[in-house]
mmCIF file with all atom_site columns, C-alpha atoms in Angstrom:
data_model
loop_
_atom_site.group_PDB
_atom_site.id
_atom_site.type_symbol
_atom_site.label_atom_id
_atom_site.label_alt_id
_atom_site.label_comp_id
_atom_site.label_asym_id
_atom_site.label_entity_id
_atom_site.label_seq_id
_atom_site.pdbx_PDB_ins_code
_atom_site.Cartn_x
_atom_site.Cartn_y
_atom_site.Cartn_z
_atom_site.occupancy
_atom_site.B_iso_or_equiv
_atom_site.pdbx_formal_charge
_atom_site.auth_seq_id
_atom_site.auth_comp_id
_atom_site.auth_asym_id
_atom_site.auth_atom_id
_atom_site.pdbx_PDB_model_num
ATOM 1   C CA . UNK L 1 1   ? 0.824   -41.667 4.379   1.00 80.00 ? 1271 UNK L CA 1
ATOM 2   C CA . UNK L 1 2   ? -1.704  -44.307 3.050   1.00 84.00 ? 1272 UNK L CA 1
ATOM 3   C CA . UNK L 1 3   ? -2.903  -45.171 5.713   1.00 85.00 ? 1273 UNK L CA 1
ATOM 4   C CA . UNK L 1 4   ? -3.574  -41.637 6.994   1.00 85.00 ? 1274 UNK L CA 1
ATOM 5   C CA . UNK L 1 5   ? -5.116  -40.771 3.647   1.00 82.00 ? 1275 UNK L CA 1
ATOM 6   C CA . UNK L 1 6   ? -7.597  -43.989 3.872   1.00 76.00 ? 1276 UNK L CA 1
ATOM 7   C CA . UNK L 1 7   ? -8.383  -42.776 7.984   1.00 77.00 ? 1277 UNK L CA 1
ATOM 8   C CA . UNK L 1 8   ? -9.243  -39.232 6.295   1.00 81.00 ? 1278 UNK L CA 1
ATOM 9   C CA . UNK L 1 9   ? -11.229 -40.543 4.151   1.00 73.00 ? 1279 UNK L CA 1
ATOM 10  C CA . UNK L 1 10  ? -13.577 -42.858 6.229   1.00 72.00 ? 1280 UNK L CA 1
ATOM 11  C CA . UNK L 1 11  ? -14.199 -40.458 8.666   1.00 78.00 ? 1281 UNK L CA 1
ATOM 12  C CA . UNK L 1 12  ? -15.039 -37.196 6.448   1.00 86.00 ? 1282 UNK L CA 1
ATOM 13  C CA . UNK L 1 13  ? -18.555 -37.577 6.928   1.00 90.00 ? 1283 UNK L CA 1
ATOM 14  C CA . UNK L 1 14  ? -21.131 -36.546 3.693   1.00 89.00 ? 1284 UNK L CA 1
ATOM 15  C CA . UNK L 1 15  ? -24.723 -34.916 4.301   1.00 90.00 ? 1285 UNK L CA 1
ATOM 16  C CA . UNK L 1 16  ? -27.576 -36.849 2.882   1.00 89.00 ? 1286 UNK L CA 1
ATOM 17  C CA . UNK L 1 17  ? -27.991 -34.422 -0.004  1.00 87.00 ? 1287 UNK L CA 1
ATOM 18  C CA . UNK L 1 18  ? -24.868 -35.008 -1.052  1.00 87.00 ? 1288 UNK L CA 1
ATOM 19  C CA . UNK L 1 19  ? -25.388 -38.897 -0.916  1.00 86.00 ? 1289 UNK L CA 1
ATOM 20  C CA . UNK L 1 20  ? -28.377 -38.891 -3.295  1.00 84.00 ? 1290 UNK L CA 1
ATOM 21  C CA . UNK L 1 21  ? -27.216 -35.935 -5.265  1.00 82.00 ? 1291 UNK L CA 1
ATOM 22  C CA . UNK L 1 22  ? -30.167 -33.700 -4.196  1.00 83.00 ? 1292 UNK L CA 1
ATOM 23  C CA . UNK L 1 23  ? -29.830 -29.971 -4.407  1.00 81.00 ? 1293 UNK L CA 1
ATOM 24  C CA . UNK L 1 24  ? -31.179 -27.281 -1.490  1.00 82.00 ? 1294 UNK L CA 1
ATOM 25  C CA . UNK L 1 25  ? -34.908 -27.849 -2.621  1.00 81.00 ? 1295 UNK L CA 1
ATOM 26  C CA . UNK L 1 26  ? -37.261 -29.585 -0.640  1.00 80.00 ? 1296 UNK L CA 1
ATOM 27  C CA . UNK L 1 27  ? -37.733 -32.559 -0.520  1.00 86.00 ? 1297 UNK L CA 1
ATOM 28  C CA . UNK L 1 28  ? -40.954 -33.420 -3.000  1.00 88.00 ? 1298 UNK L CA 1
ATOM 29  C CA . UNK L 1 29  ? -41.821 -36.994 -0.806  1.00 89.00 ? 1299 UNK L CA 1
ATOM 30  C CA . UNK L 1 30  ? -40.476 -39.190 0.952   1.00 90.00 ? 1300 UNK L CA 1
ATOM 31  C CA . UNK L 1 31  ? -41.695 -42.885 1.113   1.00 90.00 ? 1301 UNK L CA 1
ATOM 32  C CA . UNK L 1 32  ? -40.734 -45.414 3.850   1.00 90.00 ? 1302 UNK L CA 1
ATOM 33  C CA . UNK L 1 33  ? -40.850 -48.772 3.969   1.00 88.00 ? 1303 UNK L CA 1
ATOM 34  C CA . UNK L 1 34  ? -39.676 -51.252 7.019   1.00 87.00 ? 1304 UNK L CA 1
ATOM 35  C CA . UNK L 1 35  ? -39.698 -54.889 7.392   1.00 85.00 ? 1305 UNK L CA 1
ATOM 36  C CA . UNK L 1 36  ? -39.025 -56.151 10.947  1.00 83.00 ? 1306 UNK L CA 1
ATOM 37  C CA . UNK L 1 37  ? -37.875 -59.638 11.463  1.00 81.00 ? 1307 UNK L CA 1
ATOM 38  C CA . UNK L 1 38  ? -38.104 -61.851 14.507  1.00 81.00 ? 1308 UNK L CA 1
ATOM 39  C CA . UNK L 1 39  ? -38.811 -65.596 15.410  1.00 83.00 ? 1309 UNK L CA 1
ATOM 40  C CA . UNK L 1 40  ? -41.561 -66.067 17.770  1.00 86.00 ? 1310 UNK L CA 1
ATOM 41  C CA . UNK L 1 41  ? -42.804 -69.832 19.035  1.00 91.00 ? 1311 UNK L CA 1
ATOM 42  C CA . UNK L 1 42  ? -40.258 -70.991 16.972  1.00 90.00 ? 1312 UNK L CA 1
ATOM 43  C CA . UNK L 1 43  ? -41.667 -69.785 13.342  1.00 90.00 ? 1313 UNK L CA 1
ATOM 44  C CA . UNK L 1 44  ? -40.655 -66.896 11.714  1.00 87.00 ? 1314 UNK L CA 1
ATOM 45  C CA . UNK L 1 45  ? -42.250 -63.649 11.695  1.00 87.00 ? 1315 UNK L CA 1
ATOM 46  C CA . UNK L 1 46  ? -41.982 -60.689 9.403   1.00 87.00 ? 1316 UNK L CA 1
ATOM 47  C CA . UNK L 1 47  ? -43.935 -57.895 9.873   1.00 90.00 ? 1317 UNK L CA 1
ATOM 48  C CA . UNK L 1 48  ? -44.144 -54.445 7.263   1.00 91.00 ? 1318 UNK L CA 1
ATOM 49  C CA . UNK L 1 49  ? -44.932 -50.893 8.133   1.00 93.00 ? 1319 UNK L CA 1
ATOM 50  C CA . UNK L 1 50  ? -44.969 -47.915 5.395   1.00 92.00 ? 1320 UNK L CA 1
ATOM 51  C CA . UNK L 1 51  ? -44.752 -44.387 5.666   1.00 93.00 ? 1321 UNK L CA 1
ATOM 52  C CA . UNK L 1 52  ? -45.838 -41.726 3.216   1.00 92.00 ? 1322 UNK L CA 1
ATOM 53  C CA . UNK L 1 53  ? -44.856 -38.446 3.929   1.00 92.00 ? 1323 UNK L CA 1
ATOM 54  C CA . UNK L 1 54  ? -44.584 -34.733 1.685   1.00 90.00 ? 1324 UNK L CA 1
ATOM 55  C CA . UNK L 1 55  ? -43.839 -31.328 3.081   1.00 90.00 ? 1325 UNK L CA 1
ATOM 56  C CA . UNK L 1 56  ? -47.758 -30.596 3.415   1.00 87.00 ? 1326 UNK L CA 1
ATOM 57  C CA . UNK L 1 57  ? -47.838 -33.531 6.274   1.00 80.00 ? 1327 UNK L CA 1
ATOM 58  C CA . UNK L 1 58  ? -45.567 -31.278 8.595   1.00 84.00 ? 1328 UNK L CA 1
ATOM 59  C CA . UNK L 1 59  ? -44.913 -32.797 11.256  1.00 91.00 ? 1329 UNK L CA 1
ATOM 60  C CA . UNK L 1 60  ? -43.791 -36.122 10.091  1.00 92.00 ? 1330 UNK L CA 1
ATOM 61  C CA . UNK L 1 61  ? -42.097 -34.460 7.137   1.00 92.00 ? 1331 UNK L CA 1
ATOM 62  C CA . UNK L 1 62  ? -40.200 -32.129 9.391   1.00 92.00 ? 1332 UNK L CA 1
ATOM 63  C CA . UNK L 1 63  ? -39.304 -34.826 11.923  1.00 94.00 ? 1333 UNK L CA 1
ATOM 64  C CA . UNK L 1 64  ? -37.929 -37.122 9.306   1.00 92.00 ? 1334 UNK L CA 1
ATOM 65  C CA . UNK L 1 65  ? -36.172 -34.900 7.069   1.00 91.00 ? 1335 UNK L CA 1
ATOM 66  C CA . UNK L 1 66  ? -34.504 -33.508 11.331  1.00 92.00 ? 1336 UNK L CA 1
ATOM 67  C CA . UNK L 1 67  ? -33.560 -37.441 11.872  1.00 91.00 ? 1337 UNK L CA 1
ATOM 68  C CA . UNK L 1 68  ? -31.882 -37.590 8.230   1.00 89.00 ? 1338 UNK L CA 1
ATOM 69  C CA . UNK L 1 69  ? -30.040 -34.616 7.480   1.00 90.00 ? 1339 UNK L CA 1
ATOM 70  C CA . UNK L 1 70  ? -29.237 -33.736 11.394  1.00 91.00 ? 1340 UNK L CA 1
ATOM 71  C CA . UNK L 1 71  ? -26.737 -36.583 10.923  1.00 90.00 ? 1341 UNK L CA 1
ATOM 72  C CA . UNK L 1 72  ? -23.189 -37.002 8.730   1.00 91.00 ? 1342 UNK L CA 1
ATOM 73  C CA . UNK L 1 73  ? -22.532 -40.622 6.519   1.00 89.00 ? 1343 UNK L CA 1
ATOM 74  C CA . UNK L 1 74  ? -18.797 -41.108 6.439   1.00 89.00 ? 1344 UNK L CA 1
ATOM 75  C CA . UNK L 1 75  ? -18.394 -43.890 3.828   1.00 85.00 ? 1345 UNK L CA 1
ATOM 76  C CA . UNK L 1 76  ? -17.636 -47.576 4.820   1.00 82.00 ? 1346 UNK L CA 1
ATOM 77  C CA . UNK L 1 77  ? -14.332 -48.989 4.530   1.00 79.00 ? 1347 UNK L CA 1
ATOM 78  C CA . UNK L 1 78  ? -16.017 -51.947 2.244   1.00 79.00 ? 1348 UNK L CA 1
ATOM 79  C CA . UNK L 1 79  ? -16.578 -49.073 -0.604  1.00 78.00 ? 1349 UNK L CA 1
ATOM 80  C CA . UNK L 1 80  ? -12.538 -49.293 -1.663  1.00 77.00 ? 1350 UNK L CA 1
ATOM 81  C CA . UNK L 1 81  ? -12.533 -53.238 -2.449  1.00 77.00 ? 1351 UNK L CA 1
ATOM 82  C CA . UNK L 1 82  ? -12.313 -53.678 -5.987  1.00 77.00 ? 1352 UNK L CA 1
ATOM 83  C CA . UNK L 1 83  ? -15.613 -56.208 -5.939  1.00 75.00 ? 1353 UNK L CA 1
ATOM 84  C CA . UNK L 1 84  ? -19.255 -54.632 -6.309  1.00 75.00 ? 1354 UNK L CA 1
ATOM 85  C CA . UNK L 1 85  ? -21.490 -54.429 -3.206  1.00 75.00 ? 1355 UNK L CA 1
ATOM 86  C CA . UNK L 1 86  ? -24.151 -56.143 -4.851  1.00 74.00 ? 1356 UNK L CA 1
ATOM 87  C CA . UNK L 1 87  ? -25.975 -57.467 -1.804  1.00 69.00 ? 1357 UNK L CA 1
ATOM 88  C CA . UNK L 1 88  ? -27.585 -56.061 1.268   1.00 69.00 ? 1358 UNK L CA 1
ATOM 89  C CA . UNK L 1 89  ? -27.257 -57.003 4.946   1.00 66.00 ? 1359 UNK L CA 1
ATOM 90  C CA . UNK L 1 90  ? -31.074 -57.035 6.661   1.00 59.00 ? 1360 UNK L CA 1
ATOM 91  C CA . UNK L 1 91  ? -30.480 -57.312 10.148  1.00 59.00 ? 1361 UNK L CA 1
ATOM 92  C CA . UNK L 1 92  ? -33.375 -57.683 12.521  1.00 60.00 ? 1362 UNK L CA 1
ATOM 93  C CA . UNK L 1 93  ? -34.983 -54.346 10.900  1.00 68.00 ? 1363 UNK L CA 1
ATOM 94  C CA . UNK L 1 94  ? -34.729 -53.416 7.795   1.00 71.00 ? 1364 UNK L CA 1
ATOM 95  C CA . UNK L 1 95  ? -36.316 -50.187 5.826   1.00 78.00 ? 1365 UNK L CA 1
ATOM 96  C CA . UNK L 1 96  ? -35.988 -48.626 2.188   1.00 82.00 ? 1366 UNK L CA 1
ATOM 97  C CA . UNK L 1 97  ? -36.530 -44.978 1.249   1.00 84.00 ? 1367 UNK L CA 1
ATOM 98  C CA . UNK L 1 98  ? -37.495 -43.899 -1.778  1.00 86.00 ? 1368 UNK L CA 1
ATOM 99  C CA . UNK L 1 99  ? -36.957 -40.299 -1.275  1.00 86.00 ? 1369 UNK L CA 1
ATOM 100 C CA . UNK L 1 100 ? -37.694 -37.354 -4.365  1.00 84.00 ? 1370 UNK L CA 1
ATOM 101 C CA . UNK L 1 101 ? -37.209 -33.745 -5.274  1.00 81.00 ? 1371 UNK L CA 1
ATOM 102 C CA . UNK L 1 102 ? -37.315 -31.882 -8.377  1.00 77.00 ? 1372 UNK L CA 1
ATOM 103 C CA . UNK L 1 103 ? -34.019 -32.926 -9.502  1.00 77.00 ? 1373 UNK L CA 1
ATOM 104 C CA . UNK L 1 104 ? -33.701 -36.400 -8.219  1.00 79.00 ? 1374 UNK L CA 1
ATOM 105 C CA . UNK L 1 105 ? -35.290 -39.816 -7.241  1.00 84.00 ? 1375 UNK L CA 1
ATOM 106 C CA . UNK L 1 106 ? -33.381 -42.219 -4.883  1.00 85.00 ? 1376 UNK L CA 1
ATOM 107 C CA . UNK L 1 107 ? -33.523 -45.094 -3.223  1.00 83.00 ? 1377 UNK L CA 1
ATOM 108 C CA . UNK L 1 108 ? -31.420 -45.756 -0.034  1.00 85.00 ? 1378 UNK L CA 1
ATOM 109 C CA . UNK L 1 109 ? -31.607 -49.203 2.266   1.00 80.00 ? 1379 UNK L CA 1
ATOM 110 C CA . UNK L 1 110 ? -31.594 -49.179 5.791   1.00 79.00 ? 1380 UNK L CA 1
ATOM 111 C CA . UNK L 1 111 ? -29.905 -52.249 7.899   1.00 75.00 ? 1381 UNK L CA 1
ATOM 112 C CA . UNK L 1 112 ? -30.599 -52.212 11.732  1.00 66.00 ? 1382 UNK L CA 1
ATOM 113 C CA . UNK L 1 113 ? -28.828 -54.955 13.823  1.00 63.00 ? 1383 UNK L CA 1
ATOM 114 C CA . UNK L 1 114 ? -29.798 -55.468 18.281  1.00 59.00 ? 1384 UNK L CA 1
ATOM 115 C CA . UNK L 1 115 ? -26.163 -54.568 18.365  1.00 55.00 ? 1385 UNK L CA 1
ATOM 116 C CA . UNK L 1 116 ? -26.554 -51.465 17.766  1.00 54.00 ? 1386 UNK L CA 1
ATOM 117 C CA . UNK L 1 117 ? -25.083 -51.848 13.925  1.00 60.00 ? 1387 UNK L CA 1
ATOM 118 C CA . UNK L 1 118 ? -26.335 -49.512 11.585  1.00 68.00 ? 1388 UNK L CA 1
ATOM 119 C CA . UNK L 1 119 ? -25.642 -49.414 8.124   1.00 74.00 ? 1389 UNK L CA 1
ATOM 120 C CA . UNK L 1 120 ? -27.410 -47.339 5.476   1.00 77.00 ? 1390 UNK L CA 1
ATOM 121 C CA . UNK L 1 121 ? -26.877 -48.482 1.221   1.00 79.00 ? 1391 UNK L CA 1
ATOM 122 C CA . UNK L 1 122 ? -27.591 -46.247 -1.602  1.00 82.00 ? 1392 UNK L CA 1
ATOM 123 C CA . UNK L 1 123 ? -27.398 -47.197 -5.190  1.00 77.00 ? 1393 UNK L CA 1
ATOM 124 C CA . UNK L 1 124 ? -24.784 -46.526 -7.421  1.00 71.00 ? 1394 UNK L CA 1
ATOM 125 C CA . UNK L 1 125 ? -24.048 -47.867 -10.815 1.00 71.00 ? 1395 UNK L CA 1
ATOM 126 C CA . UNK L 1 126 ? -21.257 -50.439 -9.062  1.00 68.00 ? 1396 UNK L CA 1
ATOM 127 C CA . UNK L 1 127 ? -23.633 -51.958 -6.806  1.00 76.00 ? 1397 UNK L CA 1
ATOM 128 C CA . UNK L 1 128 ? -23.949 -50.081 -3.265  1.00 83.00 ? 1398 UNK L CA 1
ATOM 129 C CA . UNK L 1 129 ? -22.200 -47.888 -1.532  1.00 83.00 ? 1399 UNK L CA 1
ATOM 130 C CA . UNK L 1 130 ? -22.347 -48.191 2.516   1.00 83.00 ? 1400 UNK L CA 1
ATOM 131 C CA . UNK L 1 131 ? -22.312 -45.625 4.712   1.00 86.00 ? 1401 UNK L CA 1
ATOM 132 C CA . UNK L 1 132 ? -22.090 -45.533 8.705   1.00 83.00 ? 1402 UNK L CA 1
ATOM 133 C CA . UNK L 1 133 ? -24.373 -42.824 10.511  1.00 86.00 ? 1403 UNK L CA 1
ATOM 134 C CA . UNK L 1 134 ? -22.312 -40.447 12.676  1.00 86.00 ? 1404 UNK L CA 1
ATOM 135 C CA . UNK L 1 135 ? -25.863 -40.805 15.308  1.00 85.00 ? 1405 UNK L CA 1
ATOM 136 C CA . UNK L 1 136 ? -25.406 -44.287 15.879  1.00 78.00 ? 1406 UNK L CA 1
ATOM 137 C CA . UNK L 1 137 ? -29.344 -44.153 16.558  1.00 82.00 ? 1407 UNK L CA 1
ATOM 138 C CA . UNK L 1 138 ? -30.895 -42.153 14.228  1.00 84.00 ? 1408 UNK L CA 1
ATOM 139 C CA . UNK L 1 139 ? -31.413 -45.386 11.708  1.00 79.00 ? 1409 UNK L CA 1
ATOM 140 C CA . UNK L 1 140 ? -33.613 -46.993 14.428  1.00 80.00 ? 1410 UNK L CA 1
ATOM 141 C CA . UNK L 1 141 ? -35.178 -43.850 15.196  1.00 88.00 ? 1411 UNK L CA 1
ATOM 142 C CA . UNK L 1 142 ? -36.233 -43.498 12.140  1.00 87.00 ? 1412 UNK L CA 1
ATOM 143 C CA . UNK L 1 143 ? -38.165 -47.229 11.826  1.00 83.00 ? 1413 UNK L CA 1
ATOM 144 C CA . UNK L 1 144 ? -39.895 -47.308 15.293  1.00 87.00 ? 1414 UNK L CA 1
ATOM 145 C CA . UNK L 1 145 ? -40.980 -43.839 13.846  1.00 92.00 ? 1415 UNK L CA 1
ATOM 146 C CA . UNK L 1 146 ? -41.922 -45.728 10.565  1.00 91.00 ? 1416 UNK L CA 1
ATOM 147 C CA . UNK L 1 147 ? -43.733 -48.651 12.645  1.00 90.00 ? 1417 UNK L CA 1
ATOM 148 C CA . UNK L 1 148 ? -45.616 -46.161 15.261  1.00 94.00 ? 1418 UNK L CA 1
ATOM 149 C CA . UNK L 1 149 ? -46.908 -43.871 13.004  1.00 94.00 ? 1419 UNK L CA 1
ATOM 150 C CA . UNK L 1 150 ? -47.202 -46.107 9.251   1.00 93.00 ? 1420 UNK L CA 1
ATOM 151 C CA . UNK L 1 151 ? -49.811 -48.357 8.148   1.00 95.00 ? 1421 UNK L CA 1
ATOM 152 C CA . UNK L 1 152 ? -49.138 -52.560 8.558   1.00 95.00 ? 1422 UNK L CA 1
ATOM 153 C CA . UNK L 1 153 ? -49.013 -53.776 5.408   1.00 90.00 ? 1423 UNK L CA 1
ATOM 154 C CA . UNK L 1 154 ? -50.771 -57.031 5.872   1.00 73.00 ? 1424 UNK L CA 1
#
């Protein structure tokens, strides 16, 4: 029985909205910021990209806000240990959003990994809580869409 309770609750996925407590209001902006990692020539190499986007910038506002509420976050198993999730992973990508509305401001944290690992963070007040995206892409989608179309920050 607890073990079918725990299986119920890691896969009943959450919308976004319901992750950062927004309401049905649009979203007032929604800033992104992504740092992608590599090693080139044998020194490191960190490159930054941000977006800023509100509803009058339509079509990047429209195809962000498609990429992050078109998919489900079922919580991670790592949100039942007793111990705070006071650290991040960064894999080879990693982005933050600062996303508002008129009744909210949150930040969520984006981890990438080559493997295909997604993981996205958002801040509660016992560290983070981790969720997996049921689009197993949409994370990813939504950097190279950050990196095309942001400016470097140099």
């Amino acid at each position: 029985l607890i073990v079918a309770a725990l299986f119920t609750w890691r896969i009943w996925p959450h919308t976004l909205r319901e992750i950062i407590g927004a309401s049905d209001e649009p979203l007032d902006s929604i800033i992104i910021h992504v740092t992608e990692k590599d090693v080139v020539d044998g020194r490191a190499k960190v490159d930054a990209y941000q977006l800023e986007i509100s509803p009058s910038n339509s079509e990047a506002y429209n195809y962000v806000v498609s990429l992050l509420e078109g998919t489900k976050y079922p919580k991670g198993f790592r949100n039942l240990l007793p111990l705070a999730n006071n650290a991040i992973d960064s894999g080879s990508h990693f982005g933050m959003l600062s996303i508002t509305g008129a009744d909210f401001d949150a930040s969520c944290y984006v981890s990438y990994y080559q493997n295909q690992t997604e993981l996205f963070y958002v801040g509660s007040d016992s560290g983070f809580l981790i969720y997996h995206p049921t689009n197993r892409t949409v994370l990813n989608q939504l950097l190279t869409y950050t990196m095309e179309h942001g400016v470097f920050q140099e």
